[in-house]
XYZ file of C-alpha atoms in Angstrom:
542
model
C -7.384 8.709 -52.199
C -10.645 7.336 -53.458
C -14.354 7.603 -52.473
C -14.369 4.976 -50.788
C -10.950 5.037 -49.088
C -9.965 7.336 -45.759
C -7.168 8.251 -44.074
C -7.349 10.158 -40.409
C -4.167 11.006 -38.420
C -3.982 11.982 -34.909
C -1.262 13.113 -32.677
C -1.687 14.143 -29.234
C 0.005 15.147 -25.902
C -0.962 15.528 -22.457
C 0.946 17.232 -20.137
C 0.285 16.948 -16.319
C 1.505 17.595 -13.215
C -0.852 17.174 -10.137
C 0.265 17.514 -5.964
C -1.658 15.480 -3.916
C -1.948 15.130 -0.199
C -3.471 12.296 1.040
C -4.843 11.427 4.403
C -5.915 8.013 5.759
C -7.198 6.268 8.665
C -7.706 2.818 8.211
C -9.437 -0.120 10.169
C -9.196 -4.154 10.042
C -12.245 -5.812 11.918
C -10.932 -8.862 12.795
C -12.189 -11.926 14.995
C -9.037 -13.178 16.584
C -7.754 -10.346 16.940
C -8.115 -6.650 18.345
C -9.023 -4.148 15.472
C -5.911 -3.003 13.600
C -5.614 0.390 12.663
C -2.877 2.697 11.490
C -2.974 5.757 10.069
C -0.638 7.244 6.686
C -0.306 10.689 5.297
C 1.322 11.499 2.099
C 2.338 14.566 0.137
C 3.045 13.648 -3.336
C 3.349 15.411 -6.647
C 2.979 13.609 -10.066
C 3.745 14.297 -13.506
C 2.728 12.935 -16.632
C 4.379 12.978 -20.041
C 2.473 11.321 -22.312
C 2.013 11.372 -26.154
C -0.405 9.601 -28.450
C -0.146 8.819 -32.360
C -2.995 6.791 -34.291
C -3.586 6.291 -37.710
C -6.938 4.579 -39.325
C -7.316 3.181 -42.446
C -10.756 2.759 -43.728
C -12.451 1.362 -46.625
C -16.191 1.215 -47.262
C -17.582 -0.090 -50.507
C -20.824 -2.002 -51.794
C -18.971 -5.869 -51.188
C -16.143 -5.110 -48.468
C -15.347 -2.720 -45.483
C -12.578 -2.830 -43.913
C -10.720 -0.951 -41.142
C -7.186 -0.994 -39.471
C -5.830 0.950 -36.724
C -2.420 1.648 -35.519
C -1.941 2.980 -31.851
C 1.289 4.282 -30.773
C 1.751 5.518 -26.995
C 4.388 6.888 -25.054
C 3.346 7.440 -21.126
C 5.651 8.624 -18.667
C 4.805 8.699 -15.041
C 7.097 10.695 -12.168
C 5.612 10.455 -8.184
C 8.020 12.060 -6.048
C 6.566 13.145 -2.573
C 7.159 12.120 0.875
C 5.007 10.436 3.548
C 4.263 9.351 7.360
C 2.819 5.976 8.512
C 2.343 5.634 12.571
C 5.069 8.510 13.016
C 7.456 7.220 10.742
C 8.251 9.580 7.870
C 9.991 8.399 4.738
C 10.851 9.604 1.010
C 9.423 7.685 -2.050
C 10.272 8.392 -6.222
C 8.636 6.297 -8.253
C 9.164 7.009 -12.459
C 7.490 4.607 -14.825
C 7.755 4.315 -18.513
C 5.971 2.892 -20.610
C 5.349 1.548 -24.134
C 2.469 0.501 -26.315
C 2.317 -0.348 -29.972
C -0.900 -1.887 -31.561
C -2.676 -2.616 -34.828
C -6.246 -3.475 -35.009
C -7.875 -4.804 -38.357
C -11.638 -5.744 -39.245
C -12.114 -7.080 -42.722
C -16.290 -7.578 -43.814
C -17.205 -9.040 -47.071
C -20.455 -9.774 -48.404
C -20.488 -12.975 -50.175
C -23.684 -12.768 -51.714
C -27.430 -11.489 -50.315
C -27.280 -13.543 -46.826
C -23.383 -14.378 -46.515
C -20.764 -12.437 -44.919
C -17.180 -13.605 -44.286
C -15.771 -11.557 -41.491
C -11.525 -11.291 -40.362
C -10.576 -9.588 -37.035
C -6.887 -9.242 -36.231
C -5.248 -7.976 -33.387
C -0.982 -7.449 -32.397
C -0.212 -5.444 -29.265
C 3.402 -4.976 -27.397
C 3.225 -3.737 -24.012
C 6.058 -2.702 -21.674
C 6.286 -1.244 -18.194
C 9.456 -0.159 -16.131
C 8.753 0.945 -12.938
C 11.787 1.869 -10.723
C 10.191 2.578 -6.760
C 12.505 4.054 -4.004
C 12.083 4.764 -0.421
C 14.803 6.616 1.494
C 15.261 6.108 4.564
C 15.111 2.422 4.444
C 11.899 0.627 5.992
C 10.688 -2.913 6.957
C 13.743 -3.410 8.815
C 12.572 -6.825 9.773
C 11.320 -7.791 6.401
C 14.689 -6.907 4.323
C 17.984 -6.306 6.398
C 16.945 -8.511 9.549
C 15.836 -5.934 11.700
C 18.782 -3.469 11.393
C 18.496 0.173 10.164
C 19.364 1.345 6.628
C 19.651 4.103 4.438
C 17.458 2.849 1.110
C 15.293 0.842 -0.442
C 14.844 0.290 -4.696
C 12.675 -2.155 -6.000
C 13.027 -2.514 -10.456
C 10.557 -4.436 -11.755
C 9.723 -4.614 -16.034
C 7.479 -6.232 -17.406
C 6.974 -7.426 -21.461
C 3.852 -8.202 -22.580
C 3.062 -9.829 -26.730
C -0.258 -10.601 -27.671
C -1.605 -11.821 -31.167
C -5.118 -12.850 -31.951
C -6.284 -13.806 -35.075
C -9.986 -14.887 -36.338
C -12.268 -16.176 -39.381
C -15.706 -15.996 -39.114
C -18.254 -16.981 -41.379
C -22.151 -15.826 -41.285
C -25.078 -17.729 -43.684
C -28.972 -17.266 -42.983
C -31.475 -19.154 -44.505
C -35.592 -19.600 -43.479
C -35.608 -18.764 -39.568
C -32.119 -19.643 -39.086
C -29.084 -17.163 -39.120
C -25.599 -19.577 -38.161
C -22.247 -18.324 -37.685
C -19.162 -20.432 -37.492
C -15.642 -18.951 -36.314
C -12.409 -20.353 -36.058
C -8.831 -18.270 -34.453
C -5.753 -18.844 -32.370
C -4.318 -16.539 -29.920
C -0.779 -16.382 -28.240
C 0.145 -14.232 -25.270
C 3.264 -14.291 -23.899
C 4.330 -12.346 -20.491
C 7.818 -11.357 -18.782
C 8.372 -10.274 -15.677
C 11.687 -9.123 -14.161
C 12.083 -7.816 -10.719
C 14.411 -6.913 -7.896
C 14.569 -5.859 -4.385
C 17.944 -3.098 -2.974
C 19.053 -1.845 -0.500
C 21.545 0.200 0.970
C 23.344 -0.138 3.565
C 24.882 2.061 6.729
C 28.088 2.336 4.143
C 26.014 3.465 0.969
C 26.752 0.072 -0.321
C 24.397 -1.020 -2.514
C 23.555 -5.296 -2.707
C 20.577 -7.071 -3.291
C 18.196 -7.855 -0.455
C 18.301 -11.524 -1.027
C 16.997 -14.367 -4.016
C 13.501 -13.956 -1.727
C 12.865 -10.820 -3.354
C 13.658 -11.884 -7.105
C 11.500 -13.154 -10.291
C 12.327 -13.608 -13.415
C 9.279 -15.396 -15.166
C 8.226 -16.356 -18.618
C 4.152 -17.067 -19.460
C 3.426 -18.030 -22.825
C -0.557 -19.139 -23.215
C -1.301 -20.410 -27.042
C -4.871 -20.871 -27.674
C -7.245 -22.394 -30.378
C -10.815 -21.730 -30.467
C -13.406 -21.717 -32.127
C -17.565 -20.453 -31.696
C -20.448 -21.571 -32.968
C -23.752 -19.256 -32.839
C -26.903 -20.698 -33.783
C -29.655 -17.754 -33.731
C -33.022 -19.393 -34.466
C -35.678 -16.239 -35.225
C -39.421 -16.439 -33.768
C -42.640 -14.953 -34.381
C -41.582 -12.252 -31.923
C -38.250 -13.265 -30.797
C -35.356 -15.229 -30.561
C -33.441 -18.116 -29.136
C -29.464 -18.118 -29.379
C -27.238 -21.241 -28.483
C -23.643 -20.112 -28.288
C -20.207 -22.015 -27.278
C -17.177 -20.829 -28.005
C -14.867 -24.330 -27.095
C -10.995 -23.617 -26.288
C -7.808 -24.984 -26.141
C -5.021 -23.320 -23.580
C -1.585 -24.585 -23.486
C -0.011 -22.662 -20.461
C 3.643 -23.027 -20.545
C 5.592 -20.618 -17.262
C 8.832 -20.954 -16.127
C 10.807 -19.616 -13.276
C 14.424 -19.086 -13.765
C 15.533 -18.759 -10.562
C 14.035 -21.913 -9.225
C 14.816 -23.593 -12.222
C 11.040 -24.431 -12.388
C 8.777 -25.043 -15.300
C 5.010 -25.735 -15.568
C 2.983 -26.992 -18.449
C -0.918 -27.225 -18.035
C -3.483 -28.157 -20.893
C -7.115 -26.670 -20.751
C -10.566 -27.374 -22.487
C -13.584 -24.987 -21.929
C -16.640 -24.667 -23.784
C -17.819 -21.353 -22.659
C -21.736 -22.033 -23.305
C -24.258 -19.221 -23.957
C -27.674 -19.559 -23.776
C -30.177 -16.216 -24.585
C -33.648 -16.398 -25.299
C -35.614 -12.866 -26.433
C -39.709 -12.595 -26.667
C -41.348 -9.444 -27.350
C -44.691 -9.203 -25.211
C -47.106 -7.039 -26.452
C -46.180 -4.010 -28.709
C -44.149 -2.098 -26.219
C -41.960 -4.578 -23.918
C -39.754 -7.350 -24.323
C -38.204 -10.212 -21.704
C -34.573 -11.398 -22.309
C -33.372 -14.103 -20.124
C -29.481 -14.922 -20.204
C -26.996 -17.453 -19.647
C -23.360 -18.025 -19.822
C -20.315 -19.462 -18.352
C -16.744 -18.688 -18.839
C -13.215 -20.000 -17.772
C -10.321 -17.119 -16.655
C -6.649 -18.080 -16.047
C -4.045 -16.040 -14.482
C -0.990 -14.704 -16.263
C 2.295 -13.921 -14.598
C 1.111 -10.832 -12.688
C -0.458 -14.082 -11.051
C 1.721 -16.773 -10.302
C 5.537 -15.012 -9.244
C 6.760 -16.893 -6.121
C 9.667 -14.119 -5.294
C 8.256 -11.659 -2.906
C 7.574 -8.226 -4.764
C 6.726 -4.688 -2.835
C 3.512 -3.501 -3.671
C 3.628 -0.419 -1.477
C 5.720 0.943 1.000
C 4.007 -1.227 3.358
C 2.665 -4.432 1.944
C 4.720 -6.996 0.099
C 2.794 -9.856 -2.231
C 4.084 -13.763 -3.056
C 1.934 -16.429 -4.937
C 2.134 -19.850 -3.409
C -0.283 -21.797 -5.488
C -1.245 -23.549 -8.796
C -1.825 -21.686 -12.092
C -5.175 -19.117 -10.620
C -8.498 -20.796 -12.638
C -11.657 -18.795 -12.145
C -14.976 -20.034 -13.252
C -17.659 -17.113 -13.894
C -21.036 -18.398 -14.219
C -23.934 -15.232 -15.143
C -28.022 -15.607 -15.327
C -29.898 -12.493 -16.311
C -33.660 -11.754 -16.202
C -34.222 -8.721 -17.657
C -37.820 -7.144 -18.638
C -37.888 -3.533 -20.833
C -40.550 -1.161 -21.153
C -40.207 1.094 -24.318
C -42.920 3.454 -25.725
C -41.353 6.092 -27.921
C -44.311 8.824 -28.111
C -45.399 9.150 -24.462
C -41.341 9.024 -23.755
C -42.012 6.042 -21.733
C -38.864 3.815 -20.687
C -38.624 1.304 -18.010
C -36.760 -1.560 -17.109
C -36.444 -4.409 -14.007
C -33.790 -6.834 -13.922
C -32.585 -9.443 -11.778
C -28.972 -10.692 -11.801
C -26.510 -13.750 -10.399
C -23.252 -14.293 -10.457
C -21.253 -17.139 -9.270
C -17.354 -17.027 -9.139
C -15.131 -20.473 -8.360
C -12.199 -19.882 -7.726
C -8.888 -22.739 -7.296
C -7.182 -19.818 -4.679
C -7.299 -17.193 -2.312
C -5.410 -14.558 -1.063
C -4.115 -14.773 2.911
C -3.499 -11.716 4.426
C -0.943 -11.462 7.447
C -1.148 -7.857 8.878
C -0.921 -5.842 11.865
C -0.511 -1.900 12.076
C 2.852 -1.398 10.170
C 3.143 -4.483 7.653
C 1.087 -6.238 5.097
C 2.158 -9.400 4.223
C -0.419 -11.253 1.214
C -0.058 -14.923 -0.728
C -2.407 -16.363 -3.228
C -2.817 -19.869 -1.789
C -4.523 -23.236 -2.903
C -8.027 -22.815 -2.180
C -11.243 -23.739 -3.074
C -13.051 -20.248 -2.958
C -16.902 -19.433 -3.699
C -18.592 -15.816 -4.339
C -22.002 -15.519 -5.044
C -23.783 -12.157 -5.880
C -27.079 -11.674 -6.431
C -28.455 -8.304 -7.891
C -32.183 -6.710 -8.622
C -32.248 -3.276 -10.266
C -34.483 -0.936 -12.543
C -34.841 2.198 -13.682
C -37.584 4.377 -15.186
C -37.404 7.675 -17.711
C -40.999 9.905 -17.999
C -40.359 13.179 -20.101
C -43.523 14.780 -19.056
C -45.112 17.101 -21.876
C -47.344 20.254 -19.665
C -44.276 20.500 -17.667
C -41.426 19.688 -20.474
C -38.860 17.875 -18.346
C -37.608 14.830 -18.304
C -37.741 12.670 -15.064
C -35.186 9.371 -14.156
C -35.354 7.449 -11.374
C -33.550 4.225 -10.781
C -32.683 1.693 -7.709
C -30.602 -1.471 -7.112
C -30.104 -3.843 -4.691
C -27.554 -6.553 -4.362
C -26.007 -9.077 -2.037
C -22.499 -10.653 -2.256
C -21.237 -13.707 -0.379
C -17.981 -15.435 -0.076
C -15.285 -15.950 2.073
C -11.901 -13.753 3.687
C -8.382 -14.729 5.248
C -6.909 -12.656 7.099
C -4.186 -13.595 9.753
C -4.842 -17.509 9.805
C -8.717 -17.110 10.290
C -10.953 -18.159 7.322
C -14.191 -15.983 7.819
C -17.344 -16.092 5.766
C -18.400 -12.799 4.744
C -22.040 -11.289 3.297
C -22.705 -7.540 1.813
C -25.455 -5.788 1.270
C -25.748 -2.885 -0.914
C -28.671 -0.770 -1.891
C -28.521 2.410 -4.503
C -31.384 4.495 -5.028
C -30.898 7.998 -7.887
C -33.484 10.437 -9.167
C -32.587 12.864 -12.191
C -34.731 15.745 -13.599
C -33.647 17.602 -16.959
C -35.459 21.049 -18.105
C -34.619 23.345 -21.105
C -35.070 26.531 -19.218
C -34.383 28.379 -22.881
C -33.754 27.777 -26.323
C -29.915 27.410 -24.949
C -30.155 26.701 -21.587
C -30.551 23.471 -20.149
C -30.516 22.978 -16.202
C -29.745 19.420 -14.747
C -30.152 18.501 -10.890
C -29.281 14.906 -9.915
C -29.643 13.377 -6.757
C -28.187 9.409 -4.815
C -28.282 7.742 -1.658
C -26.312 4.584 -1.413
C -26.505 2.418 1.665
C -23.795 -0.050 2.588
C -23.337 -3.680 5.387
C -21.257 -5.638 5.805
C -21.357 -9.049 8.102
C -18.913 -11.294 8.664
C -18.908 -14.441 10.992
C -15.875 -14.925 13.314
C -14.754 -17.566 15.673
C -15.329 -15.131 18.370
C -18.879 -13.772 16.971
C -20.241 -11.463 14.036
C -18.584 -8.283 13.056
C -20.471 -5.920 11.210
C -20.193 -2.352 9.619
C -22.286 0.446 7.676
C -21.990 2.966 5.871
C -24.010 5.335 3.719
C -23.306 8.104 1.154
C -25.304 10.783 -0.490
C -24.685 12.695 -3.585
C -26.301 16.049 -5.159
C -25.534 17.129 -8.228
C -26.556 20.157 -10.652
C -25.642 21.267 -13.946
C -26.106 24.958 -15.729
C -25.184 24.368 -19.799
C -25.402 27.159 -22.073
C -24.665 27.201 -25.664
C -24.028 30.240 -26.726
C -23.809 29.383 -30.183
C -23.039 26.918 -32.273
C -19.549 26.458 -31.884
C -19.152 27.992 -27.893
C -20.320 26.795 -24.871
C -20.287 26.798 -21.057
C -21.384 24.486 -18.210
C -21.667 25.764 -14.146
C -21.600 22.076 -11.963
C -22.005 22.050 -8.504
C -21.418 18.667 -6.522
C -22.698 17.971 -3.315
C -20.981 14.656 -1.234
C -21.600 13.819 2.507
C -20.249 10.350 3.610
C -21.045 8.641 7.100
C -20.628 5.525 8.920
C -23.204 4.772 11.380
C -22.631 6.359 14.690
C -20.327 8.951 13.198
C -20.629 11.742 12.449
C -20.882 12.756 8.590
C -18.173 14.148 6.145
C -19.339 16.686 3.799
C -17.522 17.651 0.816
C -18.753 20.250 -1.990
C -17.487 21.561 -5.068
C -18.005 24.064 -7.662
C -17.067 23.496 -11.229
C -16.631 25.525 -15.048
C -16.138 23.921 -17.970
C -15.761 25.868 -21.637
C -15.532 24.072 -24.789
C -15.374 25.405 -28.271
C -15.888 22.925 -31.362
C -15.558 24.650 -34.473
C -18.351 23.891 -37.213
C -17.312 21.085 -39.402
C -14.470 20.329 -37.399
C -13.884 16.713 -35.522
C -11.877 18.484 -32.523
C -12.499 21.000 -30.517
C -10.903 22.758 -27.307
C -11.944 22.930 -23.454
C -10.581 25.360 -20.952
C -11.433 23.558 -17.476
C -11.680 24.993 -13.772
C -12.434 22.786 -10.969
C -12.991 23.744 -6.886
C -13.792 27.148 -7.697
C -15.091 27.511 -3.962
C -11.795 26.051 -2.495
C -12.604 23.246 -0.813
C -9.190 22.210 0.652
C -9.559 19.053 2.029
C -11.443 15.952 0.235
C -13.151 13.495 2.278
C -14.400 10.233 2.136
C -15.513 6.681 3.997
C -15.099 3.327 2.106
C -15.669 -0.083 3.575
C -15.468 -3.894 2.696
C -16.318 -6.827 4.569
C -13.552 -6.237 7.364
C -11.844 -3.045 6.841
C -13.296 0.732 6.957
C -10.823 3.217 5.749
């Protein structure tokens, strides 16, 4: 090929099979209602088959560059395993295949000194079969009106086709640098799915129309964006929209149902930069964006999640309105190795639904409802990096803090939630030797959450700590090694804590001028048979 052209090739497998035992003990705080709890064990073993072809096709000259990459992948999952919720023990197999083929093209071209004219294209085809069965049957209630049965096979595919296409044009002149884009977009989903079962005379019949979808979601869009960047003394100011046109078209053939809704958003963003000084800089942000569902979203035929919860939509087309503000002010000061940085963050999500959870210790029964639903988070964090010169190690500390709001349903009660979360880390890095680096890491993360009931607050906390530390060697150019050692303890408050450690060795080899290399891994050197941990939400602790 020529100078200015390349050509790489990749093909690669991965090969994996993994057994995993899994332990759980999980807890629903709820107001009108005692705390439900139940507790699940499973022994599973899972196996992966995947491979991986890409090819990119690059072109870099004085006037154009242009790149386009082709993804092919082939993933196979396998879980077969076993497990035991509140005494009852039960077999699941669950293979999935799937199927991914993509291109990806970028086209620059320099029309002359301050004009570029810029194409991005992207095609993707996505498909998933999944094919989930539980032996003996369960949910009794739920699927063969309360009588006993052998098994249980849910099939469920789903198609996914999406096309994007894009112009975009890019002029400065004096203090102003414009860009104008224009595109369309179509995405179109399937989803197919079925609920089995078997009965008492290994007859095998569907479990009822309840338990079917077969939905079609097509969503063409035209957009366009228009950047206006407007350069100061020592900054900038931005002013950003990117306006849109959805036509959502969905269907439902089994209800004979179809839906047609036509969206405008603007999608506004607002950024304003000022250097202060020689050394910092303040950036202040603002933007708001429009999400719809797709058909993952809206399927009205009940579908089995897990072997214990089973999910239905009963509401309009999901519409979620994001709206972001960001203060952020950065510290920078290359020869003392000086780096700093404070920001403060919110984030609003609207929301046109919410999901209703119906549950007690054996069943999970969710719907996505019509609802007008509100969560607000509001975040402050920083960090600081010091490489200090007598002692020649670098020092990094950093903290956050952050507060979330909004709203649950669970079994017919609507109750208004807050969170609190606070993260504090410190890092030190020293070069020991010429090859030897050592690495020791260190976080504490606090955790509460407080919701309001109709018969009075509920709260829980948590907290976790983490220690970390690193020995990496290079032995030479090509060869090296790396010791890790992790340290995790995790506790709710007035419990006592769970302690976890493990011991790591890593060995990678990159030959010189090569663009692979090849790592021999071995985790849990010190055994550490069981794995531990606490995580919590507004109303649940698991």
């Amino acid at each position: 090929m020529k100078a200015d052209w390349g050509l790489r090739l990749n093909l690669s497998t991965l090969q994996l099979k993994r057994k995993f035992q899994y332990t759980n003990t999980v807890n629903y705080f709820l107001g009108n209602t005692d705390t439900i709890r139940f507790n699940e064990f499973q022994d599973n073993v899972y196996k992966l088959n995947q491979w991986h072809a890409e090819a990119q096709l690059e072109k870099n000259s004085k006037s154009i560059y242009l790149k386009s990459i082709t993804k092919f992948e082939i993933p196979k999952w396998k879980r077969n395993g076993s497990t035991i919720q509140n005494g009852q023990g039960f077999g699941q197999s669950q293979p999935t295949n799937q199927l991914s083929i993509s291109n990806e093209t970028n086209l620059v071209k320099a029309l002359g000194v301050n004009n570029i004219l810029q194409y991005n294209g992207l095609v993707q085809y996505y498909k998933v079969d999944e094919n989930l069965e539980i032996a003996p049957g369960i949910q009794q209630d739920i699927v063969n009106g309360g009588t006993d049965y052998l098994a249980l096979n849910q099939q469920a595919s789903t198609k996914n086709i999406f096309i994007n296409q894009s112009a975009t044009f890019k002029t400065k002149f004096n203090r102003f640098v414009l860009s104008a884009a224009a595109g369309a977009f179509y995405e179109h989903n399937r989803l197919n799915s079925q609920l089995y079962k078997t009965d008492s005379t290994n007859n095998i019949k569907s479990a009822g129309n309840q338990f079917k979808n077969d939905i079609g979601f097509d969503n063409l869009g035209l957009y366009g964006r228009i950047s206006v960047l407007y350069l100061l003394k020592k900054g900038s100011i931005n002013l950003e929209a990117s306006p849109t046109l959805n036509n959502i078209n969905y269907s439902e053939a089994e209800k004979s149902t179809a839906k047609k809704n036509t969206y405008f958003v603007l999608n506004p963003i607002i950024e304003f930069r000022k250097n202060l000084g020689k050394y910092s800089e303040l950036n202040a942000r603002f933007a708001q964006q429009t999400q719809f569902g797709q058909v993952n979203d809206i399927y009205s035929g009940t579908i089995l999640v897990n072997y214990r919860q089973f999910n239905f939509n009963d509401t309009p087309l999901p519409k979620t309105d994001l709206t972001n503000f960001n203060l952020r002010y950065s510290y920078r000061k290359p020869l003392k190795m000086l780096f700093y940085n404070l920001m403060f963050g919110f984030d609003r999500t609207n929301q046109n639904f919410i999901n209703s959870y119906t549950l007690d210790s054996g069943l999970t029964k969710s719907v996505a409802i019509d609802f007008r639903n509100t969560i607000d988070q509001y975040s402050l964090n920083g960090n600081i990096s010091k490489y200090i010169f007598p002692l020649e190690i670098n020092i990094a500390a950093n903290g956050s803090l952050s507060m979330q709001t909004g709203n649950n349903f669970y079994n017919g009660e609507i109750t208004p939630f807050k969170s609190y979360q606070l993260n504090t880390g410190l890092s030190l890095r020293k070069k020991l030797f010429s090859k030897v680096t050592l690495s020791l890491a260190g976080d504490l993360s606090r955790s509460l959450n407080k919701q309001e009931s109709l018969s009075g607050p509920i709260e829980n906390e948590s907290a976790n700590e983490k220690i970390k530390g690193e020995w990496l060697h290079n032995l030479s150019s090509a060869l090296s090694y790396a010791l890790t050692y992790n340290f995790v303890s995790y506790r709710q408050f007035s419990q006592e804590p769970i302690r976890n450690q493990f011991l790591d060795f890593n060995l990678k080899y990159a030959p010189t001028n090569w663009k692979s290399f090849f790592e021999f891994q071995c985790v849990n050197l010190i055994n550490q048979r069981a794995y531990q941990q606490i995580t919590s939400s507004a109303n649940q602790l698991s």
